[in-house]
PDB file of C-alpha atoms in Angstrom:
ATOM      1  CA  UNK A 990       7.141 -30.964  38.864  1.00 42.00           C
ATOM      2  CA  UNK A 991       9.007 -29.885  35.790  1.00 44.00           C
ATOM      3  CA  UNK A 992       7.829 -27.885  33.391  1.00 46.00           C
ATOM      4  CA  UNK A 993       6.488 -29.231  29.865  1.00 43.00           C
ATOM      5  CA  UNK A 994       7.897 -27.621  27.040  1.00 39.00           C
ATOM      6  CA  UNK A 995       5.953 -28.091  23.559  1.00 47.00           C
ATOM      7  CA  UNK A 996       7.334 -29.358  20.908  1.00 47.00           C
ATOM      8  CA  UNK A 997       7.924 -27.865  17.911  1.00 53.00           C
ATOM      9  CA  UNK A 998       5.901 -28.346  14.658  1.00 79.00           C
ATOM     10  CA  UNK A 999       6.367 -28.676  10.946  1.00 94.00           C
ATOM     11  CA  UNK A1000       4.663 -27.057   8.360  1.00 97.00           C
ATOM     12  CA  UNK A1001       4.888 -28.797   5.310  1.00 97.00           C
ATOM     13  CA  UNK A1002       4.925 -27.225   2.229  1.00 98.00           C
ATOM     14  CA  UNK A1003       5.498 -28.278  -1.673  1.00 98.00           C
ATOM     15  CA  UNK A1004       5.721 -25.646  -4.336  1.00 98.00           C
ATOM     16  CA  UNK A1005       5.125 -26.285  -8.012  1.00 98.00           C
ATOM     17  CA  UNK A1006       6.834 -24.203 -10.223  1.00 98.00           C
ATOM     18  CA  UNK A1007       9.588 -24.171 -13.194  1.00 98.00           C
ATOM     19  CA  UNK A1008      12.754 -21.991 -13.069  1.00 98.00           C
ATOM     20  CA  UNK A1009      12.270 -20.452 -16.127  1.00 97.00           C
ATOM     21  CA  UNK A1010       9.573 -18.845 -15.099  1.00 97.00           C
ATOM     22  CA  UNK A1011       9.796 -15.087 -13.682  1.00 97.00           C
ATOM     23  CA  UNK A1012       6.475 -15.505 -11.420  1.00 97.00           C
ATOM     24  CA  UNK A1013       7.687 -18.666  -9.778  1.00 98.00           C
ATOM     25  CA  UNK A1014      11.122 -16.687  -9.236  1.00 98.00           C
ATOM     26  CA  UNK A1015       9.171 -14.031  -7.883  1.00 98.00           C
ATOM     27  CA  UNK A1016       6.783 -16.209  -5.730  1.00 98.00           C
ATOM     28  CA  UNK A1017       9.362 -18.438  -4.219  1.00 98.00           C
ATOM     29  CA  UNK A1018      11.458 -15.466  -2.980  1.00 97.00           C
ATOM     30  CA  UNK A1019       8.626 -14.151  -1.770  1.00 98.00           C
ATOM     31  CA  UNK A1020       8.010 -17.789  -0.022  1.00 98.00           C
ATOM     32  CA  UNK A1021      11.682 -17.893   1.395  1.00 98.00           C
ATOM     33  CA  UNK A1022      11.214 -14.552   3.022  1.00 98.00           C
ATOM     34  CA  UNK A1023       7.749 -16.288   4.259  1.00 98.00           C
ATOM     35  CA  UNK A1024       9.386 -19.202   5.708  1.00 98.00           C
ATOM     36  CA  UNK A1025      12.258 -17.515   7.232  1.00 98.00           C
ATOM     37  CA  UNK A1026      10.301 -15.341   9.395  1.00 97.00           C
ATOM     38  CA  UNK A1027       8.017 -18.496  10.876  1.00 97.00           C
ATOM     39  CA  UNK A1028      11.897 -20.425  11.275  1.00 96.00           C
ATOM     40  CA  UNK A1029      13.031 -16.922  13.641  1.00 96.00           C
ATOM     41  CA  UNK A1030       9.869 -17.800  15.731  1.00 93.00           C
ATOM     42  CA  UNK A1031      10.802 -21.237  16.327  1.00 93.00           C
ATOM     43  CA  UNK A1032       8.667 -23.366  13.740  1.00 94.00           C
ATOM     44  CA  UNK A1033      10.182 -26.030  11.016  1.00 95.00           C
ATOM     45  CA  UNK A1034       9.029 -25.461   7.277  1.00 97.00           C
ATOM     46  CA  UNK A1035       9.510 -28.191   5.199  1.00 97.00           C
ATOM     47  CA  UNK A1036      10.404 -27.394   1.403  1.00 98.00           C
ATOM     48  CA  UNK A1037       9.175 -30.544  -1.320  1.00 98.00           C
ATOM     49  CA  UNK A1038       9.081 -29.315  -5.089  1.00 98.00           C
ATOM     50  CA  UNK A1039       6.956 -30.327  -7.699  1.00 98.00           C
ATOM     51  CA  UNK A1040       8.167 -30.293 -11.249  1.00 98.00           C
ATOM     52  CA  UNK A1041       5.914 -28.377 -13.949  1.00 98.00           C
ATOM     53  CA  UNK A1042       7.256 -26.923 -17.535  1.00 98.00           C
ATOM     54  CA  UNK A1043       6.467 -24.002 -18.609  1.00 95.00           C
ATOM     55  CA  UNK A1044       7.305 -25.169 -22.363  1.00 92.00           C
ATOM     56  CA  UNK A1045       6.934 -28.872 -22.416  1.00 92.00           C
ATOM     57  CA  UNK A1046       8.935 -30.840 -25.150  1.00 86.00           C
ATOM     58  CA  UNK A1047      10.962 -27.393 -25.398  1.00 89.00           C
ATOM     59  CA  UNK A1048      14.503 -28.064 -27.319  1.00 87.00           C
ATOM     60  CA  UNK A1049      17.608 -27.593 -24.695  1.00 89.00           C
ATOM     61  CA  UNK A1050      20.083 -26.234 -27.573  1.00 91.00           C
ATOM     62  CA  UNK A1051      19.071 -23.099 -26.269  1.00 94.00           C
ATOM     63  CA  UNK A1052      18.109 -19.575 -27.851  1.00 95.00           C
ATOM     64  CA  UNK A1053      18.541 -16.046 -26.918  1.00 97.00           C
ATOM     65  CA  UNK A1054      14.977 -15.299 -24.515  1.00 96.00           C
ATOM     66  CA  UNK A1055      14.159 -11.557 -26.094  1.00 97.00           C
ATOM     67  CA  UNK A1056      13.746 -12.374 -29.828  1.00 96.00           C
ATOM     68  CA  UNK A1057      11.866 -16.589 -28.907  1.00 95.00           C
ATOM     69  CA  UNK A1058       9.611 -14.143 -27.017  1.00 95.00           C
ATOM     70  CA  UNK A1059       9.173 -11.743 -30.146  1.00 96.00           C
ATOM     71  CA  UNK A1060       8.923 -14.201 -32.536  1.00 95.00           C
ATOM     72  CA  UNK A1061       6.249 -16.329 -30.369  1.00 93.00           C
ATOM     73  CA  UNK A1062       4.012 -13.620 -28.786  1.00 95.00           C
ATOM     74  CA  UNK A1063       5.145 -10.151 -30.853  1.00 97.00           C
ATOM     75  CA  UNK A1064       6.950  -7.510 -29.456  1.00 96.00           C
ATOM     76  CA  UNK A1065       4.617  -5.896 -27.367  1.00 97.00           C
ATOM     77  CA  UNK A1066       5.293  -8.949 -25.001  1.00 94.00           C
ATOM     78  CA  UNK A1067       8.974  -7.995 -25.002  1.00 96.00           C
ATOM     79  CA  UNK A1068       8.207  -4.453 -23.830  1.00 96.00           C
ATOM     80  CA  UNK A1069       6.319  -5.516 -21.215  1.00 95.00           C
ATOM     81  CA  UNK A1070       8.476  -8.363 -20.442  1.00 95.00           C
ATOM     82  CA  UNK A1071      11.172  -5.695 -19.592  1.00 95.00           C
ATOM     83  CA  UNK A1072       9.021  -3.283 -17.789  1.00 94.00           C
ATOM     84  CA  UNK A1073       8.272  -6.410 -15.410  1.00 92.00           C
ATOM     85  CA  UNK A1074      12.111  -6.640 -15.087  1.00 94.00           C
ATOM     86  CA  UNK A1075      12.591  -3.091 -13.657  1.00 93.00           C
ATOM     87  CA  UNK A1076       9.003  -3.620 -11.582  1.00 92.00           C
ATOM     88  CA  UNK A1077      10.498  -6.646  -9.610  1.00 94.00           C
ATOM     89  CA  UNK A1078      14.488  -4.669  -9.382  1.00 94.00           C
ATOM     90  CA  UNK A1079      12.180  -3.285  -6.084  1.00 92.00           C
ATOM     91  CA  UNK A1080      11.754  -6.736  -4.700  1.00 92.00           C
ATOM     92  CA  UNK A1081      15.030  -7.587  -5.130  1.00 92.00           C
ATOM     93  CA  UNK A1082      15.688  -9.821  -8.434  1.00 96.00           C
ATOM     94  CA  UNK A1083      17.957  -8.914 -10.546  1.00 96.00           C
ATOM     95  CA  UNK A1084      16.862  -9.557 -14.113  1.00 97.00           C
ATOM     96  CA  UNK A1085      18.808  -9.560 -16.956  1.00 97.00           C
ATOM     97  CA  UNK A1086      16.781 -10.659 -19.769  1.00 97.00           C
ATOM     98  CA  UNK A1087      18.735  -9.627 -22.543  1.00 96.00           C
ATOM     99  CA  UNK A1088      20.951 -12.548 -21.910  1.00 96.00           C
ATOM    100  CA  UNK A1089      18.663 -14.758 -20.672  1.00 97.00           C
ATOM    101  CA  UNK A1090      18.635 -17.927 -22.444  1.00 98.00           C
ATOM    102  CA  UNK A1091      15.118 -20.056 -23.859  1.00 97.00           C
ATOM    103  CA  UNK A1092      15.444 -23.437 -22.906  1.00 97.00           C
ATOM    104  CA  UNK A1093      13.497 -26.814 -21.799  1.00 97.00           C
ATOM    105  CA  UNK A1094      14.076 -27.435 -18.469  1.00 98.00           C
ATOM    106  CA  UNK A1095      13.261 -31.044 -17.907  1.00 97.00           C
ATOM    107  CA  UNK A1096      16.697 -31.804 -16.651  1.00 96.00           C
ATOM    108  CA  UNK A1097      16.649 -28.847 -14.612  1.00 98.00           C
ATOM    109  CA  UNK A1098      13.647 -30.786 -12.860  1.00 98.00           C
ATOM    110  CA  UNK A1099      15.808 -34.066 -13.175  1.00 96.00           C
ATOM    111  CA  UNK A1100      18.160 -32.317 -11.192  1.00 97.00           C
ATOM    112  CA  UNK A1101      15.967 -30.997  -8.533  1.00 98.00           C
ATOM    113  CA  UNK A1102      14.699 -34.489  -7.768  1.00 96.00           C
ATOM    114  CA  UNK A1103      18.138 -35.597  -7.127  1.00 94.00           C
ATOM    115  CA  UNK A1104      18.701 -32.674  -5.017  1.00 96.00           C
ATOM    116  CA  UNK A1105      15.849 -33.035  -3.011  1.00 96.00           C
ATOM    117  CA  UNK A1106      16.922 -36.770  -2.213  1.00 93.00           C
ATOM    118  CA  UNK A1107      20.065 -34.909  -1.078  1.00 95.00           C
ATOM    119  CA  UNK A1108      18.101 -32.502   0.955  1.00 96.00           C
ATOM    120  CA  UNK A1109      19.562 -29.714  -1.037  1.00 97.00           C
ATOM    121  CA  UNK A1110      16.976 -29.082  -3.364  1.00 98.00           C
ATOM    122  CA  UNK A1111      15.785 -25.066  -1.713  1.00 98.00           C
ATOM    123  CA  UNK A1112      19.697 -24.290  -2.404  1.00 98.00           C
ATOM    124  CA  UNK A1113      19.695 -25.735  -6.113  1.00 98.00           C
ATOM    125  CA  UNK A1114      16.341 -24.203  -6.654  1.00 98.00           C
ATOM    126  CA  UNK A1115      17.350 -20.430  -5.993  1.00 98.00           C
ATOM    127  CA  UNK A1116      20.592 -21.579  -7.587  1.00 98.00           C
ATOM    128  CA  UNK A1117      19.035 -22.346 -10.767  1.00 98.00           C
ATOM    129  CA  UNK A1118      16.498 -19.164 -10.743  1.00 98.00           C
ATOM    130  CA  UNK A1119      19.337 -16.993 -10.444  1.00 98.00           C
ATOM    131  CA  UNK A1120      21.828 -18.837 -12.806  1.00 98.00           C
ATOM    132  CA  UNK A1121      18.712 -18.112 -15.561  1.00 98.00           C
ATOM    133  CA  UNK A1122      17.810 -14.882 -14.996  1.00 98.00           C
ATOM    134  CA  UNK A1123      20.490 -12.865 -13.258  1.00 98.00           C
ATOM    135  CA  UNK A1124      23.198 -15.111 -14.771  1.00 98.00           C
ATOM    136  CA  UNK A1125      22.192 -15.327 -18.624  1.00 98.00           C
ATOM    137  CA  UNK A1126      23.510 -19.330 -18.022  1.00 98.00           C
ATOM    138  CA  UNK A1127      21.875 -22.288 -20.221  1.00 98.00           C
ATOM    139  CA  UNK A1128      20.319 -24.156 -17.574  1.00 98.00           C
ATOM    140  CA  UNK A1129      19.095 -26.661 -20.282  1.00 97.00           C
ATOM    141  CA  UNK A1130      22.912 -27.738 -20.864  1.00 97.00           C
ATOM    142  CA  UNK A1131      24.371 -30.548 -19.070  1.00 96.00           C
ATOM    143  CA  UNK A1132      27.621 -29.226 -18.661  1.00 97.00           C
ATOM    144  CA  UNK A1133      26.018 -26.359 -17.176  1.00 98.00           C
ATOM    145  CA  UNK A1134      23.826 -27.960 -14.886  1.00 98.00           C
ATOM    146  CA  UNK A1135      26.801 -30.149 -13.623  1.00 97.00           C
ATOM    147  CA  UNK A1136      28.619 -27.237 -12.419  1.00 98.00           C
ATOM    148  CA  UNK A1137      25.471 -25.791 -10.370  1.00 98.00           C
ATOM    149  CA  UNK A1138      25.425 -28.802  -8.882  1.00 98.00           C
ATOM    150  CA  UNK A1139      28.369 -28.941  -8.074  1.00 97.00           C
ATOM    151  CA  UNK A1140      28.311 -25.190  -6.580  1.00 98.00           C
ATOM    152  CA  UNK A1141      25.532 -26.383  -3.900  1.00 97.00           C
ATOM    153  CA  UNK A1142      27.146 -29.795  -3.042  1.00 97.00           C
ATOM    154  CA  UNK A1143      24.953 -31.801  -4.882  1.00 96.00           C
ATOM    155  CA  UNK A1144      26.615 -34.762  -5.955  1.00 93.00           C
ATOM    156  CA  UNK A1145      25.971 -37.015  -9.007  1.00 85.00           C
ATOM    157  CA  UNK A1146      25.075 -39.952  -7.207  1.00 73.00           C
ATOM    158  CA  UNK A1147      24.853 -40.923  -3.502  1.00 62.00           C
ATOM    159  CA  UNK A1148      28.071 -42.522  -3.340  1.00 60.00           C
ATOM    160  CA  UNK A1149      26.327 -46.343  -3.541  1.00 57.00           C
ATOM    161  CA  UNK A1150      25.352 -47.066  -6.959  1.00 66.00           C
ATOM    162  CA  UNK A1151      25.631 -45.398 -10.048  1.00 72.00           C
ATOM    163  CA  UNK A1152      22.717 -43.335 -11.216  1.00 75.00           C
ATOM    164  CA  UNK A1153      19.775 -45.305 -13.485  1.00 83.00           C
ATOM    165  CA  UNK A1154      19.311 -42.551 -15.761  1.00 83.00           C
ATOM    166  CA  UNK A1155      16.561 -44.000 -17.073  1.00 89.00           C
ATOM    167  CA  UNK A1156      14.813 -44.970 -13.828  1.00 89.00           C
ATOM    168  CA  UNK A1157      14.884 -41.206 -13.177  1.00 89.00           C
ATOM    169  CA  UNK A1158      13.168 -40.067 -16.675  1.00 93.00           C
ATOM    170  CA  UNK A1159      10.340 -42.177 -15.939  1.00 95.00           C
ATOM    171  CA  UNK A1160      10.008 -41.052 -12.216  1.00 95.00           C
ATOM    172  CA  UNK A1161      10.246 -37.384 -13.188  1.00 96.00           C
ATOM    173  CA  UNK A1162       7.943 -37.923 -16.351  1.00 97.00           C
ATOM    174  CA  UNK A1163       5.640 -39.613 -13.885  1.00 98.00           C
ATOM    175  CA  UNK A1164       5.948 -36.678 -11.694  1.00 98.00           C
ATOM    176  CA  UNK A1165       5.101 -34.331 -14.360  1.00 98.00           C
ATOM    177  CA  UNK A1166       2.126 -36.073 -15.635  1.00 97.00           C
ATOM    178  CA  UNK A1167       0.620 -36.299 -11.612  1.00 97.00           C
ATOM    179  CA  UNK A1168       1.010 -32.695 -10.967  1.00 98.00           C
ATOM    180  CA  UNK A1169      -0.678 -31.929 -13.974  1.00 96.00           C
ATOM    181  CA  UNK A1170      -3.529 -34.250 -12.845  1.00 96.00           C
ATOM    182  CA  UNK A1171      -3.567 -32.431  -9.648  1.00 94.00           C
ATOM    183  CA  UNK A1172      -4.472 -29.452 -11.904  1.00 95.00           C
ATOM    184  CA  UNK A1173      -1.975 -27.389 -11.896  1.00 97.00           C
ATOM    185  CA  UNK A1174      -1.644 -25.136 -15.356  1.00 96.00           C
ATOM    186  CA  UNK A1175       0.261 -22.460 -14.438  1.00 97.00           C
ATOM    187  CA  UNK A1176       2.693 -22.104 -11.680  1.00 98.00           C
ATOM    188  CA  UNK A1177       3.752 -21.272  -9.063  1.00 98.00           C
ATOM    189  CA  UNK A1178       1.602 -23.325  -6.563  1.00 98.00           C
ATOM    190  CA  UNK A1179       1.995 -23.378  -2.905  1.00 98.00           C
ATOM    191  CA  UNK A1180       0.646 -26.696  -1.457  1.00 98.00           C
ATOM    192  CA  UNK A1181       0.640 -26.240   2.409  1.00 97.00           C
ATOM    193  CA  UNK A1182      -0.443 -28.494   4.205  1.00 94.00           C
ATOM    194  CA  UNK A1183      -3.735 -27.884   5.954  1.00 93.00           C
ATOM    195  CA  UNK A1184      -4.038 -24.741   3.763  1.00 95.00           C
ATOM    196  CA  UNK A1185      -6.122 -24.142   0.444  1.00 96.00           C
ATOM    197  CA  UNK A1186      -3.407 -23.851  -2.137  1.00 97.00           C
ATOM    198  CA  UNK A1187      -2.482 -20.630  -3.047  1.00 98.00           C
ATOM    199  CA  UNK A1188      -2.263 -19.897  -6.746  1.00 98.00           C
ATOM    200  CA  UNK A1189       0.185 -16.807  -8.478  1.00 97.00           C
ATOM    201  CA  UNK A1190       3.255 -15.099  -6.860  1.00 96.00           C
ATOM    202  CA  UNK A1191       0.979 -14.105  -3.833  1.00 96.00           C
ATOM    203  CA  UNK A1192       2.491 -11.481  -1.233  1.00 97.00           C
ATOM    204  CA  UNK A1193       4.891 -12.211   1.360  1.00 98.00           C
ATOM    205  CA  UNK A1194       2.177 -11.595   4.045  1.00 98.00           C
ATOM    206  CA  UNK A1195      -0.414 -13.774   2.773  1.00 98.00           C
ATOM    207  CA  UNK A1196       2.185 -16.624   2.569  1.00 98.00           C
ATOM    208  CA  UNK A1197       2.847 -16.088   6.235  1.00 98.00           C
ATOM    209  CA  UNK A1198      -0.392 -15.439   6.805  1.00 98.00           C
ATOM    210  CA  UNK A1199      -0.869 -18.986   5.407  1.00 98.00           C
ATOM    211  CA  UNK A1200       2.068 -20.691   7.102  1.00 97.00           C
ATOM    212  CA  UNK A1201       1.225 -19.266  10.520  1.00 96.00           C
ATOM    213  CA  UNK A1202      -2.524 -20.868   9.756  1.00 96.00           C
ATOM    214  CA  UNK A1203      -0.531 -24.354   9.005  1.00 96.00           C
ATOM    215  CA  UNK A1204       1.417 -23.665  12.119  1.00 94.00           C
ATOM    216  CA  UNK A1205      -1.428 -23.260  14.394  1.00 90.00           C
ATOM    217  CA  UNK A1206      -2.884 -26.549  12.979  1.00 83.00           C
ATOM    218  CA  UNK A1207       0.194 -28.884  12.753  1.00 66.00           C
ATOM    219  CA  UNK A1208       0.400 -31.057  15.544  1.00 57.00           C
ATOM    220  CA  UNK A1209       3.572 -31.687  17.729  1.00 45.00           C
ATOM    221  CA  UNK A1210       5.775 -34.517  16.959  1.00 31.00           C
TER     222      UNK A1210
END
């Protein structure tokens, strides 16, 4: 009689967050480090993003980060803003705020929604964290944000029909407008499925810890 082999499972997982923001940098690396280790054991993890800004209705001409922070929240933030920098150096990111540039990141999120359609939206998401804050590159500038694109394969439109701009302002303003109503005011957030969401840029073991739970639950398919 042969032997029955189970089948493996997928944890599903979205993450809200904004890539202008240092603790959803921090929290998603933290994630992929997560995820990788419950892939090496034979599970599927399932990546879906949900769009939040940090700065809503932010302008995209795009400002040097150090003195927007000064002038906004005094310099005190900017001190510890840089402490934080050589904190996370330990966990791997390499920050470089004094070239970071303050920008609205709404088609950053555009962008993301058309990768994720090209299942290439965890690439373009780490792409984009880095480009802002290792990089010091304007991810609020088009030109810019065509040639990330471009560096993970994500192409402008899926080779059918040419892309309704405007059909994808409303989706992603839609988007924005439901996550918020799911409560989210700060990010990141780690929706897994099965899981109580998990709030901040939690350890790496209490995301696995969290994934294996999901794992144990998700049924075969």
């Amino acid at each position: 009689m042969p032997q029955h082999t189970p089948k493996s499972t997928t944890v599903h997982v979205r993450i809200a967050l904004d890539v202008i923001c240092v603790h959803s940098y921090l929290g998603y690396t933290r994630f992929v480090r997560a995820a990788d280790r419950l892939r090496a054991e034979g599970r599927q993890v399932r990546v879906g993003f949900l769009p939040f800004e940090l700065a809503p209705g932010a302008r995209t001409e795009g400002e040097p980060l150090l003195p927007v922070l000064e002038r906004v929240f005094g310099a005190e933030a900017v001190r510890q803003t840089l402490r934080h920098a050589e904190q996370l150096a330990a966990e791997g990111l390499e920050l470089h705020y004094e070239r970071a540039v303050a920008t609205g990141t709404f088609e950053a999120h555009r962008l993301i929604a058309r990768a994720a359609r090209q299942g290439r939206a965890e690439q373009l998401v780490e792409r984009l964290f880095r480009a802002h804050f290792t990089d010091g590159l304007h991810i609020g500038d088009a030109t810019t944000l065509a040639r990330l694109a471009e560096e993970v394969g994500v192409m402008e439109d899926d080779g059918s029909k040419p892309v309704d701009m405007t059909a994808e302002t409303e989706r992603l303003r839609a988007e924005l407008d439901r996550v918020r109503r799911l409560g989210v005011t700060g990010v990141p957030v780690f929706f897994i499925d099965g899981v109580r969401p998990l709030h901040g840029s939690q350890p790496e073991a209490a995301l696995f810890a969290a994934l294996r739970e999901a794992a144990r639950t998700t049924p075969g398919f």
